[in-house]
Amino acid sequence: MTNTLDKSENKTTTIKTPNLVVSVSKIEKGSDDVSFPKRGEKIENVKSSITIPAKSLKGMSSFSTVVYKNLSGILTTSNKGEGQKQKKKINSEVVSLTMANWERNKDFSVTLNIGHFQEELSSPACNFWNTSLNGWDTLGCSLKATDSISTTCECNHLTNFAILMSPFESNNVDTKAIDVISLVGCSVSLLGLLITVGMHIYLWRYMKSDRAKILMNLSVALIISYAIFIGGVDRTENKDVCTAMAVLLQYIYLVVFFLMLTEGVEIAFMVLYVFSTRSRIRWMLPLAWLLPAVIVGISLGATQLEGYGNEQFCWLSVEGGLIWAFVAPALLIILVNFVLLILIVRATFNAQSLAQKSKQEKSKAGVRCLCVLLPLMGCTWVLGIFYVNENMAWVQYVFAVFNSLQGFVIFLFHCATNQQVRTSFQKKSKRKHSESFLSTKSSGKAISLPRISLTDVSDVSYSYDQPFKFEHQL
């Protein structure tokens, strides 16, 4: 067919059948990008298109394209490295592209936009038919964009291409909306946490306590997690980078959970054992950063990096079971913190200061108590396990809102509206004013007076370590 085209004046020859489309096109010297079908041209019942950039046309005279409209019942769906662990379905036409001597071009690449048969399937992956393995493979192909209608792939070689997708439907959830909610929420939380950390550092002399130290560790861990999530969760174009991002996310999220457990244990001791004075953070904080590293190390050793990242996002594999290396410890910590939360709220309501208040005042105190404690103890993460069927799709939106705004809620209740922060700020302002006054009085004299204020003699602040006043902080 290529020889016939060489003798013809036509630049493209196309043959159409009900289940097959074959096209051969000439490549003129100095051509820009070439495509199939040609720009502005449509081929009936063909959902796929191919674009070959100018850099890939060096030394090429023609290319041929074959579109197999439906081979889903003929070809196997087994995938290299996945075997039968993932149930996949061919959800597109199979597109074949042929060019002579393309291997000589080191910069060769081709972009394919392949339409989906069924719009409700999930987890698209760019695949090619590996003849040596007699199965589908993803090596050399990366997913550039996807939606319910089509998927765009870029590959650095030629063969038969198709989109394999999970047969599990996801038409009840708008993934774009979830992405926007997560991105906006994480950005707001990141800003709020940076302000919280900066304010605590500025007022550290007046706010130093065990709970403040835990809060700072938790805030820093959340800042790191938000930064990695925003900057790296979708870096799927590079497998090594994606794997590294998945490992980092697993570690830092586990650190966040262990710090939330530390927070829960510390608050429980403050409320339930009011006369306890021994500091626990000397061993709890180091463990909160070290135990996640042990879990991640075991996961890496057991999986040899298999399951870290996929075609859609840089996170842990669900199909291979690696996700349980995060979910299991997270659920255990949530369960422990939930029990501690019940004990804390119960003890707070039984406190003498609340016992004499009206039901309305108790309700307000209870709501504030939950707003303060839930983000710190991570109990909102339990929402993730309630998405069990299509009728519970709303849970994914609530989960995305609550957990992306966890850092903002911490900023709101532990910085912006916190009484200790306001009191500490007033003390620091008074101290500066006192030092300025003494400096002015002593100017021009041979001997200056020592700068002493009441704060230096007795630096009494509204501390988190005062268990009898805990209910007033809520």
CSV table of C-alpha atoms in Angstrom, one decimal:
chain,number,residue,atom,x,y,z
A,1,MET,CA,0.0,0.0,0.0
A,2,THR,CA,2.9,2.3,0.7
A,3,ASN,CA,4.3,1.7,-2.8
A,4,THR,CA,0.9,2.5,-4.3
A,5,LEU,CA,0.9,5.8,-2.4
A,6,ASP,CA,4.3,6.7,-3.7
A,7,LYS,CA,3.0,6.6,-7.3
A,8,SER,CA,-0.2,8.4,-6.4
A,9,GLU,CA,-0.7,12.1,-6.3
A,10,ASN,CA,-2.8,11.8,-3.1
A,11,LYS,CA,-0.9,12.4,0.1
A,12,THR,CA,-3.2,10.1,2.1
A,13,THR,CA,-5.0,6.8,1.3
A,14,THR,CA,-7.6,5.5,3.6
A,15,ILE,CA,-9.6,2.2,3.6
A,16,LYS,CA,-12.6,1.9,5.8
A,17,THR,CA,-14.5,-1.3,6.9
A,18,PRO,CA,-17.1,-1.8,9.7
A,19,ASN,CA,-14.4,-2.9,12.2
A,20,LEU,CA,-11.2,-1.6,10.7
A,21,VAL,CA,-9.7,1.7,9.4
A,22,VAL,CA,-6.3,1.6,7.5
A,23,SER,CA,-4.6,4.9,6.5
A,24,VAL,CA,-1.2,5.6,4.9
A,25,SER,CA,0.1,9.2,4.6
A,26,LYS,CA,3.1,10.8,3.0
A,27,ILE,CA,5.4,13.0,5.0
A,28,GLU,CA,6.8,15.9,3.1
A,29,LYS,CA,10.2,17.4,3.9
A,30,GLY,CA,10.1,20.2,6.3
A,31,SER,CA,6.6,19.2,7.6
A,32,ASP,CA,5.4,20.4,10.9
A,33,ASP,CA,3.4,18.1,13.1
A,34,VAL,CA,1.4,15.5,11.2
A,35,SER,CA,-1.7,13.8,12.5
A,36,PHE,CA,-4.3,11.1,11.9
A,37,PRO,CA,-7.0,12.0,11.0
A,38,LYS,CA,-5.8,15.2,9.4
A,39,ARG,CA,-6.7,18.4,11.2
A,40,GLY,CA,-10.4,19.2,10.5
A,41,GLU,CA,-11.1,15.8,9.2
A,42,LYS,CA,-13.4,13.3,10.9
A,43,ILE,CA,-13.6,9.6,10.3
A,44,GLU,CA,-17.0,8.1,11.1
A,45,ASN,CA,-17.0,6.0,14.3
A,46,VAL,CA,-13.3,6.5,15.0
A,47,LYS,CA,-12.8,8.0,18.4
A,48,SER,CA,-9.0,8.1,18.4
A,49,SER,CA,-6.4,10.5,17.0
A,50,ILE,CA,-2.6,10.5,16.7
A,51,THR,CA,-0.2,13.5,16.5
A,52,ILE,CA,3.5,13.0,15.5
A,53,PRO,CA,5.6,16.1,16.4
A,54,ALA,CA,8.1,17.5,13.8
A,55,LYS,CA,11.1,16.3,15.9
A,56,SER,CA,9.9,12.7,15.3
A,57,LEU,CA,9.7,13.1,11.5
A,58,LYS,CA,13.4,13.3,10.7
A,59,GLY,CA,14.3,10.9,7.9
A,60,MET,CA,10.7,9.7,7.6
A,61,SER,CA,8.8,9.5,4.3
A,62,SER,CA,5.4,8.0,5.4
A,63,PHE,CA,3.5,6.5,8.2
A,64,SER,CA,0.6,4.1,8.4
A,65,THR,CA,-2.2,3.9,10.9
A,66,VAL,CA,-4.6,1.0,11.7
A,67,VAL,CA,-7.5,1.4,14.0
A,68,TYR,CA,-9.1,-1.8,15.3
A,69,LYS,CA,-12.6,-0.7,16.5
A,70,ASN,CA,-13.2,-3.5,18.9
A,71,LEU,CA,-10.7,-6.2,20.1
A,72,SER,CA,-11.9,-6.3,23.7
A,73,GLY,CA,-13.3,-9.8,23.3
A,74,ILE,CA,-10.2,-11.2,21.5
A,75,LEU,CA,-7.1,-9.8,23.3
A,76,THR,CA,-6.2,-10.7,26.9
A,77,THR,CA,-6.2,-7.9,29.5
A,78,SER,CA,-3.2,-9.2,31.4
A,79,ASN,CA,-0.7,-6.5,32.2
A,80,LYS,CA,3.1,-6.9,32.8
A,81,GLY,CA,3.9,-6.6,36.5
A,82,GLU,CA,0.3,-6.8,37.5
A,83,GLY,CA,-0.7,-10.3,36.4
A,84,GLN,CA,-4.2,-10.9,37.5
A,85,LYS,CA,-4.1,-8.7,40.6
A,86,GLN,CA,-5.8,-6.0,38.7
A,87,LYS,CA,-9.0,-6.7,36.8
A,88,LYS,CA,-8.7,-4.5,33.7
A,89,LYS,CA,-10.9,-4.0,30.7
A,90,ILE,CA,-10.0,-2.7,27.2
A,91,ASN,CA,-12.1,0.4,27.0
A,92,SER,CA,-11.0,1.9,23.7
A,93,GLU,CA,-10.0,1.1,20.1
A,94,VAL,CA,-6.7,-0.5,19.5
A,95,VAL,CA,-4.5,1.9,17.5
A,96,SER,CA,-1.5,0.7,15.6
A,97,LEU,CA,1.1,3.2,14.2
A,98,THR,CA,4.0,2.1,11.8
A,99,MET,CA,7.0,4.2,10.6
A,100,ALA,CA,10.2,2.9,9.0
A,101,ASN,CA,13.4,3.3,11.0
A,102,TRP,CA,11.8,5.3,13.8
A,103,GLU,CA,14.3,3.7,16.3
A,104,ARG,CA,17.1,5.8,14.8
A,105,ASN,CA,15.5,9.0,16.2
A,106,LYS,CA,16.6,9.4,19.8
A,107,ASP,CA,14.0,12.1,20.4
A,108,PHE,CA,11.1,10.1,19.0
A,109,SER,CA,7.7,10.5,20.6
A,110,VAL,CA,4.1,10.2,19.6
A,111,THR,CA,0.9,11.6,21.3
A,112,LEU,CA,-2.3,9.6,21.2
A,113,ASN,CA,-5.7,10.8,22.2
A,114,ILE,CA,-7.8,7.6,22.5
A,115,GLY,CA,-11.6,7.7,23.1
A,116,HIS,CA,-13.3,5.6,25.7
A,117,PHE,CA,-16.1,3.1,24.9
A,118,GLN,CA,-17.7,3.4,28.3
A,119,GLU,CA,-17.5,6.8,30.1
A,120,GLU,CA,-18.2,5.4,33.6
A,121,LEU,CA,-15.1,3.2,34.0
A,122,SER,CA,-12.2,4.4,36.2
A,123,SER,CA,-8.4,4.3,36.5
A,124,PRO,CA,-7.3,4.6,32.9
A,125,ALA,CA,-3.8,3.4,32.0
A,126,CYS,CA,-1.8,3.9,28.7
A,127,ASN,CA,-0.8,0.5,27.4
A,128,PHE,CA,0.9,-1.1,24.4
A,129,TRP,CA,0.9,-4.7,23.2
A,130,ASN,CA,4.2,-6.3,24.1
A,131,THR,CA,4.7,-9.1,21.7
A,132,SER,CA,7.6,-10.7,23.7
A,133,LEU,CA,5.4,-10.9,26.7
A,134,ASN,CA,2.2,-11.6,24.8
A,135,GLY,CA,0.4,-9.1,27.1
A,136,TRP,CA,-0.1,-5.4,27.7
A,137,ASP,CA,2.7,-3.2,29.0
A,138,THR,CA,3.1,0.4,30.1
A,139,LEU,CA,6.8,0.9,29.7
A,140,GLY,CA,7.7,4.0,27.7
A,141,CYS,CA,4.1,5.4,27.8
A,142,SER,CA,2.8,8.0,30.2
A,143,LEU,CA,-0.7,9.4,30.8
A,144,LYS,CA,-0.9,13.2,30.1
A,145,ALA,CA,-4.5,13.9,30.5
A,146,THR,CA,-7.8,12.1,31.0
A,147,ASP,CA,-11.5,12.6,31.4
A,148,SER,CA,-14.7,10.5,31.1
A,149,ILE,CA,-14.5,10.7,27.3
A,150,SER,CA,-10.9,10.1,26.3
A,151,THR,CA,-7.3,9.7,27.6
A,152,THR,CA,-4.2,11.4,26.1
A,153,CYS,CA,-1.0,9.3,26.2
A,154,GLU,CA,2.6,10.0,25.1
A,155,CYS,CA,4.9,7.2,24.1
A,156,ASN,CA,8.5,7.0,23.0
A,157,HIS,CA,8.0,3.9,20.7
A,158,LEU,CA,5.6,2.4,18.2
A,159,THR,CA,3.3,-0.6,18.5
A,160,ASN,CA,-0.4,-1.3,19.1
A,161,PHE,CA,-1.9,1.0,21.7
A,162,ALA,CA,-5.0,0.9,23.8
A,163,ILE,CA,-6.5,2.2,27.1
A,164,LEU,CA,-7.1,-0.3,29.8
A,165,MET,CA,-9.4,0.7,32.6
A,166,SER,CA,-10.8,-0.7,35.8
A,167,PRO,CA,-14.3,-2.2,35.4
A,168,PHE,CA,-15.4,-0.5,38.6
A,169,GLU,CA,-17.6,2.4,37.9
A,170,SER,CA,-17.1,5.9,39.4
A,171,ASN,CA,-19.7,7.9,37.6
A,172,ASN,CA,-21.3,9.0,40.9
A,173,VAL,CA,-18.2,11.1,41.9
A,174,ASP,CA,-16.9,14.2,40.1
A,175,THR,CA,-13.2,13.7,40.4
A,176,LYS,CA,-12.4,17.2,39.1
A,177,ALA,CA,-14.5,18.7,41.9
A,178,ILE,CA,-12.7,16.5,44.5
A,179,ASP,CA,-9.4,17.7,43.1
A,180,VAL,CA,-10.4,21.4,43.3
A,181,ILE,CA,-11.7,21.0,46.8
A,182,SER,CA,-8.5,19.3,47.9
A,183,LEU,CA,-6.2,21.8,46.2
A,184,VAL,CA,-8.0,24.9,47.6
A,185,GLY,CA,-8.4,23.4,51.1
A,186,CYS,CA,-4.8,22.3,51.3
A,187,SER,CA,-3.6,25.8,50.1
A,188,VAL,CA,-5.7,27.5,52.8
A,189,SER,CA,-4.5,25.1,55.4
A,190,LEU,CA,-0.9,25.5,54.4
A,191,LEU,CA,-1.2,29.3,54.8
A,192,GLY,CA,-3.0,29.0,58.2
A,193,LEU,CA,-0.4,26.6,59.5
A,194,LEU,CA,2.5,28.8,58.5
A,195,ILE,CA,0.9,31.7,60.4
A,196,THR,CA,0.4,29.4,63.4
A,197,VAL,CA,4.0,28.2,63.5
A,198,GLY,CA,5.3,31.8,63.0
A,199,MET,CA,3.1,33.2,65.7
A,200,HIS,CA,4.1,30.5,68.2
A,201,ILE,CA,7.8,31.0,67.5
A,202,TYR,CA,7.3,34.8,68.0
A,203,LEU,CA,5.5,34.2,71.3
A,204,TRP,CA,7.4,31.1,72.4
A,205,ARG,CA,8.7,32.6,75.6
A,206,TYR,CA,5.1,32.9,76.8
A,207,MET,CA,3.6,29.8,75.3
A,208,LYS,CA,6.2,27.2,75.9
A,209,SER,CA,4.6,24.0,77.1
A,210,ASP,CA,4.4,20.3,76.3
A,211,ARG,CA,1.1,20.7,74.3
A,212,ALA,CA,2.6,23.7,72.4
A,213,LYS,CA,5.6,21.5,71.4
A,214,ILE,CA,3.2,18.8,70.1
A,215,LEU,CA,1.2,21.3,68.3
A,216,MET,CA,4.3,22.7,66.6
A,217,ASN,CA,5.4,19.2,65.5
A,218,LEU,CA,2.0,18.5,64.2
A,219,SER,CA,1.8,21.8,62.3
A,220,VAL,CA,5.2,21.3,60.7
A,221,ALA,CA,4.3,17.7,59.7
A,222,LEU,CA,1.0,18.9,58.1
A,223,ILE,CA,2.9,21.7,56.3
A,224,ILE,CA,5.3,19.2,54.8
A,225,SER,CA,2.4,16.8,53.9
A,226,TYR,CA,0.4,19.6,52.2
A,227,ALA,CA,3.4,20.8,50.3
A,228,ILE,CA,4.3,17.3,49.0
A,229,PHE,CA,0.6,16.6,48.2
A,230,ILE,CA,0.2,19.8,46.2
A,231,GLY,CA,3.5,19.6,44.4
A,232,GLY,CA,3.9,15.9,43.8
A,233,VAL,CA,0.8,13.7,44.1
A,234,ASP,CA,0.2,14.0,40.3
A,235,ARG,CA,3.8,13.8,39.1
A,236,THR,CA,3.1,10.6,37.2
A,237,GLU,CA,5.1,11.5,34.1
A,238,ASN,CA,8.3,10.3,35.8
A,239,LYS,CA,8.0,6.9,37.5
A,240,ASP,CA,11.0,7.4,39.8
A,241,VAL,CA,9.8,10.8,40.9
A,242,CYS,CA,6.3,9.4,41.4
A,243,THR,CA,7.6,6.5,43.5
A,244,ALA,CA,9.6,8.9,45.7
A,245,MET,CA,6.6,11.1,46.2
A,246,ALA,CA,4.4,8.1,47.2
A,247,VAL,CA,7.1,7.0,49.7
A,248,LEU,CA,7.3,10.5,51.2
A,249,LEU,CA,3.6,10.9,51.4
A,250,GLN,CA,3.2,7.5,53.2
A,251,TYR,CA,5.9,8.5,55.7
A,252,ILE,CA,4.7,12.1,56.4
A,253,TYR,CA,1.0,11.1,56.7
A,254,LEU,CA,2.0,8.3,59.2
A,255,VAL,CA,4.0,10.9,61.1
A,256,VAL,CA,0.8,13.2,61.2
A,257,PHE,CA,-1.2,10.3,62.6
A,258,PHE,CA,1.3,9.4,65.3
A,259,LEU,CA,1.5,13.0,66.3
A,260,MET,CA,-2.3,13.1,66.5
A,261,LEU,CA,-2.1,10.1,68.8
A,262,THR,CA,0.5,11.9,70.9
A,263,GLU,CA,-1.8,14.9,71.1
A,264,GLY,CA,-4.7,12.6,72.2
A,265,VAL,CA,-2.7,10.9,74.9
A,266,GLU,CA,-1.4,14.2,76.2
A,267,ILE,CA,-4.8,15.8,76.4
A,268,ALA,CA,-6.2,12.7,78.1
A,269,PHE,CA,-3.6,12.7,80.8
A,270,MET,CA,-4.2,16.4,81.4
A,271,VAL,CA,-7.9,15.9,81.9
A,272,LEU,CA,-8.1,12.5,83.5
A,273,TYR,CA,-5.0,12.7,85.7
A,274,VAL,CA,-5.0,16.3,86.8
A,275,PHE,CA,-2.1,15.8,89.3
A,276,SER,CA,0.2,14.2,86.7
A,277,THR,CA,3.3,16.4,86.3
A,278,ARG,CA,5.7,14.0,84.5
A,279,SER,CA,6.5,15.0,80.9
A,280,ARG,CA,5.7,12.3,78.3
A,281,ILE,CA,6.8,14.1,75.1
A,282,ARG,CA,10.4,13.2,75.7
A,283,TRP,CA,9.8,9.8,74.4
A,284,MET,CA,6.5,10.2,72.5
A,285,LEU,CA,7.7,12.9,70.0
A,286,PRO,CA,10.8,10.9,68.9
A,287,LEU,CA,8.6,7.8,68.5
A,288,ALA,CA,6.1,9.8,66.4
A,289,TRP,CA,8.8,10.5,63.9
A,290,LEU,CA,10.7,7.2,64.0
A,291,LEU,CA,7.9,4.5,64.0
A,292,PRO,CA,6.5,5.7,60.6
A,293,ALA,CA,10.1,5.3,59.2
A,294,VAL,CA,10.1,1.7,60.4
A,295,ILE,CA,6.7,1.0,58.8
A,296,VAL,CA,7.8,2.6,55.5
A,297,GLY,CA,11.0,0.6,55.6
A,298,ILE,CA,9.2,-2.7,56.1
A,299,SER,CA,6.8,-1.8,53.2
A,300,LEU,CA,9.7,-1.0,50.9
A,301,GLY,CA,11.5,-4.2,51.7
A,302,ALA,CA,8.4,-6.3,51.3
A,303,THR,CA,7.2,-4.8,48.0
A,304,GLN,CA,10.6,-3.8,46.3
A,305,LEU,CA,8.9,-0.5,45.4
A,306,GLU,CA,6.0,-2.3,43.6
A,307,GLY,CA,2.7,-0.5,44.2
A,308,TYR,CA,4.1,3.0,44.9
A,309,GLY,CA,2.4,5.2,42.3
A,310,ASN,CA,0.4,4.5,39.2
A,311,GLU,CA,-0.8,6.2,36.0
A,312,GLN,CA,-3.1,8.5,37.9
A,313,PHE,CA,-1.5,9.6,41.1
A,314,CYS,CA,1.5,9.0,43.3
A,315,TRP,CA,0.1,7.0,46.2
A,316,LEU,CA,-0.1,3.5,47.5
A,317,SER,CA,-1.6,0.7,45.4
A,318,VAL,CA,-5.1,-0.6,46.4
A,319,GLU,CA,-5.0,-3.7,44.3
A,320,GLY,CA,-1.8,-5.1,45.6
A,321,GLY,CA,-2.7,-4.5,49.2
A,322,LEU,CA,0.1,-2.0,49.9
A,323,ILE,CA,-2.5,0.6,51.0
A,324,TRP,CA,-2.9,-1.3,54.2
A,325,ALA,CA,0.6,-0.3,55.3
A,326,PHE,CA,-1.0,3.1,55.8
A,327,VAL,CA,-4.7,2.3,56.5
A,328,ALA,CA,-4.1,-0.3,59.2
A,329,PRO,CA,-2.0,2.0,61.6
A,330,ALA,CA,-4.2,5.0,60.7
A,331,LEU,CA,-7.4,3.2,61.6
A,332,LEU,CA,-5.9,1.9,64.8
A,333,ILE,CA,-4.8,5.4,65.8
A,334,ILE,CA,-8.2,6.8,64.9
A,335,LEU,CA,-9.9,4.1,67.1
A,336,VAL,CA,-7.7,4.9,70.1
A,337,ASN,CA,-8.2,8.7,69.7
A,338,PHE,CA,-11.9,8.2,69.4
A,339,VAL,CA,-12.0,6.4,72.7
A,340,LEU,CA,-9.9,9.0,74.3
A,341,LEU,CA,-12.1,11.8,72.8
A,342,ILE,CA,-15.2,10.2,74.5
A,343,LEU,CA,-13.4,10.1,77.8
A,344,ILE,CA,-12.1,13.7,77.5
A,345,VAL,CA,-15.5,15.1,76.6
A,346,ARG,CA,-17.2,13.1,79.4
A,347,ALA,CA,-14.7,14.3,82.0
A,348,THR,CA,-15.0,17.9,80.7
A,349,PHE,CA,-18.8,17.9,81.0
A,350,ASN,CA,-18.5,16.5,84.6
A,351,ALA,CA,-16.2,19.3,85.6
A,352,GLN,CA,-17.6,21.6,88.3
A,353,SER,CA,-17.3,24.7,86.2
A,354,LEU,CA,-19.7,23.2,83.6
A,355,ALA,CA,-22.0,21.3,85.9
A,356,GLN,CA,-23.6,24.6,87.1
A,357,LYS,CA,-24.2,26.0,83.6
A,358,SER,CA,-27.4,25.8,81.5
A,359,LYS,CA,-28.0,23.2,78.8
A,360,GLN,CA,-27.4,25.9,76.1
A,361,GLU,CA,-24.0,26.8,77.6
A,362,LYS,CA,-23.1,23.2,77.9
A,363,SER,CA,-24.1,22.6,74.2
A,364,LYS,CA,-21.9,25.5,73.1
A,365,ALA,CA,-19.0,24.3,75.2
A,366,GLY,CA,-19.4,20.8,73.8
A,367,VAL,CA,-19.5,22.0,70.2
A,368,ARG,CA,-16.4,24.1,70.7
A,369,CYS,CA,-14.7,21.1,72.5
A,370,LEU,CA,-15.3,18.9,69.4
A,371,CYS,CA,-14.2,21.6,67.0
A,372,VAL,CA,-10.9,22.0,68.9
A,373,LEU,CA,-10.2,18.3,69.5
A,374,LEU,CA,-11.4,16.6,66.3
A,375,PRO,CA,-8.7,18.2,64.0
A,376,LEU,CA,-6.0,17.6,66.5
A,377,MET,CA,-6.9,14.0,67.1
A,378,GLY,CA,-7.6,13.1,63.4
A,379,CYS,CA,-11.1,11.6,64.1
A,380,THR,CA,-12.5,13.2,60.9
A,381,TRP,CA,-10.3,10.8,58.8
A,382,VAL,CA,-12.7,8.0,59.8
A,383,LEU,CA,-15.1,9.4,57.2
A,384,GLY,CA,-13.0,7.7,54.5
A,385,ILE,CA,-14.2,4.2,55.4
A,386,PHE,CA,-17.9,5.1,55.0
A,387,TYR,CA,-17.7,5.3,51.2
A,388,VAL,CA,-18.9,1.8,50.6
A,389,ASN,CA,-21.4,2.2,47.7
A,390,GLU,CA,-22.7,4.7,45.2
A,391,ASN,CA,-25.4,6.0,47.5
A,392,MET,CA,-22.6,7.2,49.9
A,393,ALA,CA,-20.8,9.3,47.3
A,394,TRP,CA,-21.4,12.5,49.3
A,395,VAL,CA,-19.0,11.1,51.9
A,396,GLN,CA,-16.0,11.6,49.5
A,397,TYR,CA,-16.9,15.4,49.2
A,398,VAL,CA,-17.2,15.7,53.0
A,399,PHE,CA,-14.0,13.8,53.5
A,400,ALA,CA,-12.1,16.0,51.1
A,401,VAL,CA,-13.4,19.2,52.7
A,402,PHE,CA,-12.8,18.2,56.3
A,403,ASN,CA,-9.3,16.8,55.9
A,404,SER,CA,-8.0,19.4,53.4
A,405,LEU,CA,-9.1,22.0,55.9
A,406,GLN,CA,-7.6,20.3,59.0
A,407,GLY,CA,-4.7,22.8,59.1
A,408,PHE,CA,-7.0,25.8,58.7
A,409,VAL,CA,-9.2,24.6,61.7
A,410,ILE,CA,-6.0,24.2,63.8
A,411,PHE,CA,-5.0,27.8,62.9
A,412,LEU,CA,-8.6,29.0,63.7
A,413,PHE,CA,-8.9,27.5,67.1
A,414,HIS,CA,-5.2,27.4,68.2
A,415,CYS,CA,-4.0,30.7,66.9
A,416,ALA,CA,-6.6,33.2,65.6
A,417,THR,CA,-9.2,32.7,68.4
A,418,ASN,CA,-6.9,31.3,71.1
A,419,GLN,CA,-7.0,33.1,74.4
A,420,GLN,CA,-3.4,32.1,75.3
A,421,VAL,CA,-2.1,33.6,72.1
A,422,ARG,CA,-3.8,36.9,72.8
A,423,THR,CA,-2.6,37.0,76.4
A,424,SER,CA,1.0,36.1,75.3
A,425,PHE,CA,0.9,38.8,72.7
A,426,GLN,CA,-0.2,41.4,75.3
A,427,LYS,CA,2.6,40.3,77.6
A,428,LYS,CA,5.2,40.6,74.9
A,429,SER,CA,3.9,44.1,74.0
A,430,LYS,CA,4.1,45.2,77.6
A,431,ARG,CA,7.6,43.8,77.9
A,432,LYS,CA,8.7,45.7,74.9
A,433,HIS,CA,7.2,48.9,76.2
A,434,SER,CA,8.9,48.3,79.6
A,435,GLU,CA,12.3,47.7,78.0
A,436,SER,CA,11.9,50.8,75.8
A,437,PHE,CA,10.9,52.9,78.8
A,438,LEU,CA,14.0,51.7,80.9
A,439,SER,CA,16.3,52.3,77.9
A,440,THR,CA,15.0,55.8,77.5
A,441,LYS,CA,15.5,56.6,81.2
A,442,SER,CA,19.0,55.2,81.3
A,443,SER,CA,20.2,57.0,78.1
A,444,GLY,CA,22.9,59.6,78.8
A,445,LYS,CA,24.0,58.1,82.1
A,446,ALA,CA,27.2,56.3,82.7
A,447,ILE,CA,25.5,53.3,84.3
A,448,SER,CA,22.2,52.0,82.9
A,449,LEU,CA,19.6,50.3,85.1
A,450,PRO,CA,19.1,46.5,84.6
A,451,ARG,CA,16.1,45.7,82.4
A,452,ILE,CA,13.9,43.9,84.9
A,453,SER,CA,10.1,43.5,84.6
A,454,LEU,CA,7.5,41.5,86.4
A,455,THR,CA,7.5,39.1,83.5
A,456,ASP,CA,11.2,38.2,84.3
A,457,VAL,CA,10.4,37.6,88.0
A,458,SER,CA,7.3,35.5,87.4
A,459,ASP,CA,6.6,34.5,83.8
A,460,VAL,CA,3.1,33.2,84.5
A,461,SER,CA,1.2,32.5,81.3
A,462,TYR,CA,-2.1,30.9,80.5
A,463,SER,CA,-0.5,27.5,79.9
A,464,TYR,CA,-1.8,24.4,78.3
A,465,ASP,CA,-0.2,22.6,81.3
A,466,GLN,CA,-2.8,23.9,83.7
A,467,PRO,CA,-5.2,20.9,83.8
A,468,PHE,CA,-7.8,22.7,86.1
A,469,LYS,CA,-8.3,25.4,83.4
A,470,PHE,CA,-8.5,23.1,80.5
A,471,GLU,CA,-12.3,23.5,80.0
A,472,HIS,CA,-11.9,27.3,79.6
A,473,GLN,CA,-9.5,26.8,76.7
A,474,LEU,CA,-12.2,24.9,74.8
